[in-house]
Amino acid sequence: MYYQPRPNAPQPAVTFDQMLERVRYEGAYPTRERAAEAVHHVLAALGRQLTGDERIDLARALPAEAALTLTDQIPETEHLTGWGFVKDLAVRTGVSPAVARWDTGAVFAVVTHIAGPGLLARILGQLPDGYALLFGQAQLRRPQPAAA
């Protein structure tokens, strides 16, 4: 069986080329190839952290090439904090944590725009602390249960 697009399926708001240009601008990358590398590495890492309806809805919002990178990953059983995400990305890609953080910020800035506020809030609600800052959002404290 092969993929057949549905005739009335909603199309992503941006094309992959437009996404790469936005990431290239956000990250001040010298080439589209460098922007594409950042997109693939960061979305693959996010695909290892994100599950459920949020993962499906984000994949639907992204251009097909980006959605495949996100959904090709098997989600990890242990969720990483925001800083853990950056450190893991640095190790997997062989760059410094500073470069991994830069790449994450550039890609997540564009993903934030594509996802919109409602989906982004749901994504951040699913992920552990530290991701809001990576997405350029304020890190709000989650309510803690009262001590007995």
GROMACS .gro file of N, CA and C in nm, residues 9 23 32 35 42 48 50 58 60 69 78 82-83 92 96 103 107 121 125-126:
model
   60
    9ALA      N    1  -0.797   1.709   0.200
    9ALA     CA    2  -0.710   1.722   0.317
    9ALA      C    3  -0.655   1.865   0.324
   23VAL      N    4   1.366   2.944   0.877
   23VAL     CA    5   1.467   2.892   0.970
   23VAL      C    6   1.603   2.952   0.936
   32ARG      N    7   2.088   2.730   0.272
   32ARG     CA    8   1.964   2.654   0.294
   32ARG      C    9   1.995   2.514   0.345
   35ALA      N   10   2.033   2.523   0.713
   35ALA     CA   11   1.900   2.537   0.773
   35ALA      C   12   1.825   2.404   0.769
   42VAL      N   13   1.653   1.890   1.472
   42VAL     CA   14   1.567   1.935   1.582
   42VAL      C   15   1.431   1.866   1.577
   48ARG      N   16   1.115   1.236   1.913
   48ARG     CA   17   1.146   1.137   2.018
   48ARG      C   18   1.083   1.174   2.151
   50LEU      N   19   0.767   1.385   2.171
   50LEU     CA   20   0.626   1.419   2.158
   50LEU      C   21   0.543   1.296   2.124
   58LEU      N   22   0.065   1.838   1.516
   58LEU     CA   23   0.182   1.912   1.470
   58LEU      C   24   0.227   1.860   1.334
   60ARG      N   25   0.044   1.733   1.106
   60ARG     CA   26  -0.051   1.784   1.006
   60ARG      C   27  -0.024   1.930   0.970
   69THR      N   28   1.002   1.382   0.909
   69THR     CA   29   1.115   1.381   1.002
   69THR      C   30   1.065   1.366   1.145
   78GLU      N   31   1.130   0.785   2.830
   78GLU     CA   32   1.169   0.882   2.933
   78GLU      C   33   1.178   1.020   2.869
   82GLY      N   34   1.392   2.043   2.910
   82GLY     CA   35   1.437   2.128   2.801
   82GLY      C   36   1.588   2.127   2.785
   83TRP      N   37   1.660   2.139   2.897
   83TRP     CA   38   1.807   2.136   2.892
   83TRP      C   39   1.856   1.998   2.851
   92ARG      N   40   2.400   1.378   1.993
   92ARG     CA   41   2.360   1.304   1.872
   92ARG      C   42   2.412   1.367   1.743
   96SER      N   43   2.842   2.146   1.984
   96SER     CA   44   2.843   2.193   2.122
   96SER      C   45   2.700   2.219   2.169
  103ASP      N   46   2.035   2.605   1.723
  103ASP     CA   47   1.955   2.534   1.623
  103ASP      C   48   1.812   2.513   1.673
  107VAL      N   49   1.470   2.667   1.489
  107VAL     CA   50   1.366   2.578   1.436
  107VAL      C   51   1.236   2.595   1.515
  121ALA      N   52   0.036   2.551   2.307
  121ALA     CA   53   0.003   2.535   2.449
  121ALA      C   54  -0.018   2.388   2.484
  125GLY      N   55   0.215   2.171   2.732
  125GLY     CA   56   0.150   2.104   2.844
  125GLY      C   57   0.191   1.958   2.856
  126GLN      N   58   0.230   1.898   2.745
  126GLN     CA   59   0.272   1.758   2.746
  126GLN      C   60   0.419   1.740   2.783
   0.00000   0.00000   0.00000
